[in-house]
Amino acid sequence: MTQPRDIHAYLAEFEDIPGTRVFTATRARQGYHLNQFAMSLMQPENRAAWKADERAYLDRWPISDEQKEAILARDYNRCLDLGGNVYFLAKVFSTDGMSFAEAVSTMTDMTFPEYREMMLNGGRPPEGNRSIKANAAAASAQSPTGKN
């Protein structure tokens, strides 16, 4: 019989993927109200209220000040870190008049045309995008002193 896998070790592996935030149960709980806010923008009257006064509309929701600031700054990577789900946040992109691809490109270090071209050419290469720890180890090994 095999030993049961340690769920905490398993979930920790998700944090080792460069540039990726896996939407885990922990993030779902943390971002529940943030995501409910985003989903509220599906209703025309809510979009109108949001566009009229973003901060006042956010203040209707029991979300943290950090989540509010991330939304107001359109810092979508921070929103993801704080429990946001990209498919819920798409309601914010759409309300702002942005395409999904354009909005997602803001989460990279590329311009939208660069991001679009990369995706049309097959996306990110797997090399260098599999493990934060492995990338750090490789960089350290290439350093003349073995340290960065």
PDB file of C-alpha atoms in Angstrom:
ATOM      1  CA  MET A   1       0.000   0.000   0.000  1.00  0.00           C
ATOM      2  CA  THR A   2       1.333   3.457  -0.877  1.00  0.00           C
ATOM      3  CA  GLN A   3       1.653   6.221   1.658  1.00  0.00           C
ATOM      4  CA  PRO A   4      -0.885   9.038   1.324  1.00  0.00           C
ATOM      5  CA  ARG A   5       0.646  12.145  -0.163  1.00  0.00           C
ATOM      6  CA  ASP A   6       1.120  15.171   2.095  1.00  0.00           C
ATOM      7  CA  ILE A   7      -1.465  17.643   0.758  1.00  0.00           C
ATOM      8  CA  HIS A   8       0.551  20.639   1.983  1.00  0.00           C
ATOM      9  CA  ALA A   9       3.657  19.498   0.101  1.00  0.00           C
ATOM     10  CA  TYR A  10       1.527  18.852  -2.981  1.00  0.00           C
ATOM     11  CA  LEU A  11      -0.059  22.326  -2.867  1.00  0.00           C
ATOM     12  CA  ALA A  12       3.348  23.946  -2.264  1.00  0.00           C
ATOM     13  CA  GLU A  13       4.474  22.575  -5.632  1.00  0.00           C
ATOM     14  CA  PHE A  14       1.940  24.886  -7.309  1.00  0.00           C
ATOM     15  CA  GLU A  15       3.821  27.909  -5.966  1.00  0.00           C
ATOM     16  CA  ASP A  16       6.951  26.798  -7.865  1.00  0.00           C
ATOM     17  CA  ILE A  17       5.563  27.512 -11.358  1.00  0.00           C
ATOM     18  CA  PRO A  18       7.088  30.740 -12.738  1.00  0.00           C
ATOM     19  CA  GLY A  19       4.555  33.427 -13.600  1.00  0.00           C
ATOM     20  CA  THR A  20       1.591  31.275 -12.604  1.00  0.00           C
ATOM     21  CA  ARG A  21      -0.828  31.438  -9.717  1.00  0.00           C
ATOM     22  CA  VAL A  22      -2.859  28.268  -9.411  1.00  0.00           C
ATOM     23  CA  PHE A  23      -6.370  28.978  -8.153  1.00  0.00           C
ATOM     24  CA  THR A  24      -6.384  26.759  -5.083  1.00  0.00           C
ATOM     25  CA  ALA A  25      -9.060  26.411  -2.407  1.00  0.00           C
ATOM     26  CA  THR A  26      -7.040  28.801  -0.228  1.00  0.00           C
ATOM     27  CA  ARG A  27      -7.058  31.456  -2.954  1.00  0.00           C
ATOM     28  CA  ALA A  28     -10.755  30.812  -3.585  1.00  0.00           C
ATOM     29  CA  ARG A  29     -11.568  31.489   0.064  1.00  0.00           C
ATOM     30  CA  GLN A  30      -9.311  34.548   0.186  1.00  0.00           C
ATOM     31  CA  GLY A  31     -10.781  36.025  -2.987  1.00  0.00           C
ATOM     32  CA  TYR A  32     -14.419  35.037  -2.623  1.00  0.00           C
ATOM     33  CA  HIS A  33     -15.776  38.579  -2.216  1.00  0.00           C
ATOM     34  CA  LEU A  34     -13.281  40.027  -4.700  1.00  0.00           C
ATOM     35  CA  ASN A  35     -14.543  37.563  -7.290  1.00  0.00           C
ATOM     36  CA  GLN A  36     -18.175  38.223  -6.356  1.00  0.00           C
ATOM     37  CA  PHE A  37     -17.534  41.935  -6.914  1.00  0.00           C
ATOM     38  CA  ALA A  38     -16.139  41.169 -10.369  1.00  0.00           C
ATOM     39  CA  MET A  39     -19.108  38.953 -11.224  1.00  0.00           C
ATOM     40  CA  SER A  40     -21.487  41.727 -10.179  1.00  0.00           C
ATOM     41  CA  LEU A  41     -20.270  43.671 -13.207  1.00  0.00           C
ATOM     42  CA  MET A  42     -22.323  41.349 -15.396  1.00  0.00           C
ATOM     43  CA  GLN A  43     -25.353  43.492 -14.486  1.00  0.00           C
ATOM     44  CA  PRO A  44     -25.699  46.790 -16.409  1.00  0.00           C
ATOM     45  CA  GLU A  45     -26.765  48.751 -13.306  1.00  0.00           C
ATOM     46  CA  ASN A  46     -23.690  47.526 -11.432  1.00  0.00           C
ATOM     47  CA  ARG A  47     -21.385  48.467 -14.305  1.00  0.00           C
ATOM     48  CA  ALA A  48     -22.925  51.942 -14.300  1.00  0.00           C
ATOM     49  CA  ALA A  49     -22.395  52.297 -10.540  1.00  0.00           C
ATOM     50  CA  TRP A  50     -18.803  51.055 -10.901  1.00  0.00           C
ATOM     51  CA  LYS A  51     -18.043  53.488 -13.725  1.00  0.00           C
ATOM     52  CA  ALA A  52     -19.613  56.381 -11.803  1.00  0.00           C
ATOM     53  CA  ASP A  53     -17.461  55.898  -8.671  1.00  0.00           C
ATOM     54  CA  GLU A  54     -15.166  52.887  -8.534  1.00  0.00           C
ATOM     55  CA  ARG A  55     -14.063  53.347  -4.927  1.00  0.00           C
ATOM     56  CA  ALA A  56     -17.616  53.823  -3.651  1.00  0.00           C
ATOM     57  CA  TYR A  57     -18.724  50.710  -5.506  1.00  0.00           C
ATOM     58  CA  LEU A  58     -15.832  48.677  -4.082  1.00  0.00           C
ATOM     59  CA  ASP A  59     -16.678  49.929  -0.604  1.00  0.00           C
ATOM     60  CA  ARG A  60     -19.986  48.049  -0.883  1.00  0.00           C
ATOM     61  CA  TRP A  61     -18.029  44.787  -0.799  1.00  0.00           C
ATOM     62  CA  PRO A  62     -16.349  43.155   2.213  1.00  0.00           C
ATOM     63  CA  ILE A  63     -12.947  42.991   0.544  1.00  0.00           C
ATOM     64  CA  SER A  64      -9.629  44.059   2.014  1.00  0.00           C
ATOM     65  CA  ASP A  65      -8.110  47.464   1.378  1.00  0.00           C
ATOM     66  CA  GLU A  66      -5.237  45.659  -0.350  1.00  0.00           C
ATOM     67  CA  GLN A  67      -7.685  43.972  -2.736  1.00  0.00           C
ATOM     68  CA  LYS A  68      -9.439  47.305  -3.366  1.00  0.00           C
ATOM     69  CA  GLU A  69      -6.153  49.042  -4.146  1.00  0.00           C
ATOM     70  CA  ALA A  70      -5.107  46.233  -6.498  1.00  0.00           C
ATOM     71  CA  ILE A  71      -8.395  46.497  -8.412  1.00  0.00           C
ATOM     72  CA  LEU A  72      -8.264  50.291  -8.569  1.00  0.00           C
ATOM     73  CA  ALA A  73      -4.673  50.129  -9.866  1.00  0.00           C
ATOM     74  CA  ARG A  74      -5.690  47.371 -12.321  1.00  0.00           C
ATOM     75  CA  ASP A  75      -2.768  45.386 -10.896  1.00  0.00           C
ATOM     76  CA  TYR A  76      -4.135  42.053 -11.996  1.00  0.00           C
ATOM     77  CA  ASN A  77      -1.128  40.040 -10.830  1.00  0.00           C
ATOM     78  CA  ARG A  78      -1.684  41.402  -7.330  1.00  0.00           C
ATOM     79  CA  CYS A  79      -5.385  40.596  -7.633  1.00  0.00           C
ATOM     80  CA  LEU A  80      -4.447  37.000  -8.462  1.00  0.00           C
ATOM     81  CA  ASP A  81      -2.099  36.904  -5.468  1.00  0.00           C
ATOM     82  CA  LEU A  82      -4.982  38.111  -3.303  1.00  0.00           C
ATOM     83  CA  GLY A  83      -7.395  35.419  -4.434  1.00  0.00           C
ATOM     84  CA  GLY A  84      -8.736  36.839  -7.663  1.00  0.00           C
ATOM     85  CA  ASN A  85      -9.580  34.445 -10.460  1.00  0.00           C
ATOM     86  CA  VAL A  86      -8.717  35.591 -13.968  1.00  0.00           C
ATOM     87  CA  TYR A  87     -12.068  34.436 -15.340  1.00  0.00           C
ATOM     88  CA  PHE A  88     -13.939  36.519 -12.779  1.00  0.00           C
ATOM     89  CA  LEU A  89     -11.552  39.467 -13.260  1.00  0.00           C
ATOM     90  CA  ALA A  90     -12.406  39.304 -16.955  1.00  0.00           C
ATOM     91  CA  LYS A  91     -15.612  41.141 -16.031  1.00  0.00           C
ATOM     92  CA  VAL A  92     -13.433  44.094 -14.982  1.00  0.00           C
ATOM     93  CA  PHE A  93     -11.402  43.863 -18.221  1.00  0.00           C
ATOM     94  CA  SER A  94     -14.582  43.817 -20.241  1.00  0.00           C
ATOM     95  CA  THR A  95     -16.094  46.750 -18.356  1.00  0.00           C
ATOM     96  CA  ASP A  96     -12.882  48.661 -19.112  1.00  0.00           C
ATOM     97  CA  GLY A  97     -13.290  47.799 -22.804  1.00  0.00           C
ATOM     98  CA  MET A  98     -10.255  45.514 -22.946  1.00  0.00           C
ATOM     99  CA  SER A  99     -10.082  42.157 -24.657  1.00  0.00           C
ATOM    100  CA  PHE A 100      -9.080  39.187 -22.533  1.00  0.00           C
ATOM    101  CA  ALA A 101      -5.761  38.841 -24.388  1.00  0.00           C
ATOM    102  CA  GLU A 102      -4.963  42.537 -24.019  1.00  0.00           C
ATOM    103  CA  ALA A 103      -5.699  42.443 -20.296  1.00  0.00           C
ATOM    104  CA  VAL A 104      -3.666  39.290 -19.761  1.00  0.00           C
ATOM    105  CA  SER A 105      -0.745  40.874 -21.601  1.00  0.00           C
ATOM    106  CA  THR A 106      -0.618  43.498 -18.817  1.00  0.00           C
ATOM    107  CA  MET A 107       0.305  40.632 -16.469  1.00  0.00           C
ATOM    108  CA  THR A 108       3.514  39.985 -18.412  1.00  0.00           C
ATOM    109  CA  ASP A 109       6.603  42.025 -19.149  1.00  0.00           C
ATOM    110  CA  MET A 110       5.490  42.260 -22.779  1.00  0.00           C
ATOM    111  CA  THR A 111       3.484  44.746 -24.771  1.00  0.00           C
ATOM    112  CA  PHE A 112       0.182  43.512 -26.174  1.00  0.00           C
ATOM    113  CA  PRO A 113       1.647  43.071 -29.702  1.00  0.00           C
ATOM    114  CA  GLU A 114       4.597  41.118 -28.250  1.00  0.00           C
ATOM    115  CA  TYR A 115       2.264  38.976 -26.133  1.00  0.00           C
ATOM    116  CA  ARG A 116      -0.046  38.323 -29.069  1.00  0.00           C
ATOM    117  CA  GLU A 117       2.885  37.287 -31.270  1.00  0.00           C
ATOM    118  CA  MET A 118       4.248  34.982 -28.560  1.00  0.00           C
ATOM    119  CA  MET A 119       0.852  33.294 -28.205  1.00  0.00           C
ATOM    120  CA  LEU A 120       0.430  32.968 -31.976  1.00  0.00           C
ATOM    121  CA  ASN A 121       3.836  31.267 -32.045  1.00  0.00           C
ATOM    122  CA  GLY A 122       2.800  28.635 -29.506  1.00  0.00           C
ATOM    123  CA  GLY A 123       3.056  30.396 -26.144  1.00  0.00           C
ATOM    124  CA  ARG A 124       5.851  30.413 -23.610  1.00  0.00           C
ATOM    125  CA  PRO A 125       8.576  27.839 -24.134  1.00  0.00           C
ATOM    126  CA  PRO A 126       8.810  25.217 -21.381  1.00  0.00           C
ATOM    127  CA  GLU A 127      12.499  25.972 -20.831  1.00  0.00           C
ATOM    128  CA  GLY A 128      12.808  28.308 -17.866  1.00  0.00           C
ATOM    129  CA  ASN A 129       9.092  28.146 -17.109  1.00  0.00           C
ATOM    130  CA  ARG A 130       8.778  24.915 -15.141  1.00  0.00           C
ATOM    131  CA  SER A 131      10.282  25.653 -11.743  1.00  0.00           C
ATOM    132  CA  ILE A 132      11.266  28.780  -9.820  1.00  0.00           C
ATOM    133  CA  LYS A 133      13.601  26.661  -7.654  1.00  0.00           C
ATOM    134  CA  ALA A 134      15.254  25.044 -10.681  1.00  0.00           C
ATOM    135  CA  ASN A 135      15.733  28.459 -12.315  1.00  0.00           C
ATOM    136  CA  ALA A 136      17.389  29.790  -9.143  1.00  0.00           C
ATOM    137  CA  ALA A 137      19.632  26.724  -8.902  1.00  0.00           C
ATOM    138  CA  ALA A 138      20.652  27.049 -12.565  1.00  0.00           C
ATOM    139  CA  ALA A 139      21.399  30.759 -12.137  1.00  0.00           C
ATOM    140  CA  SER A 140      23.440  30.037  -9.037  1.00  0.00           C
ATOM    141  CA  ALA A 141      25.412  27.326 -10.840  1.00  0.00           C
ATOM    142  CA  GLN A 142      26.222  29.762 -13.673  1.00  0.00           C
ATOM    143  CA  SER A 143      27.435  32.449 -11.272  1.00  0.00           C
ATOM    144  CA  PRO A 144      31.250  32.565 -10.903  1.00  0.00           C
ATOM    145  CA  THR A 145      30.947  32.451  -7.109  1.00  0.00           C
ATOM    146  CA  GLY A 146      27.969  30.090  -7.025  1.00  0.00           C
ATOM    147  CA  LYS A 147      25.981  32.866  -5.382  1.00  0.00           C
ATOM    148  CA  ASN A 148      23.773  35.618  -6.799  1.00  0.00           C
TER     149      ASN A 148
END
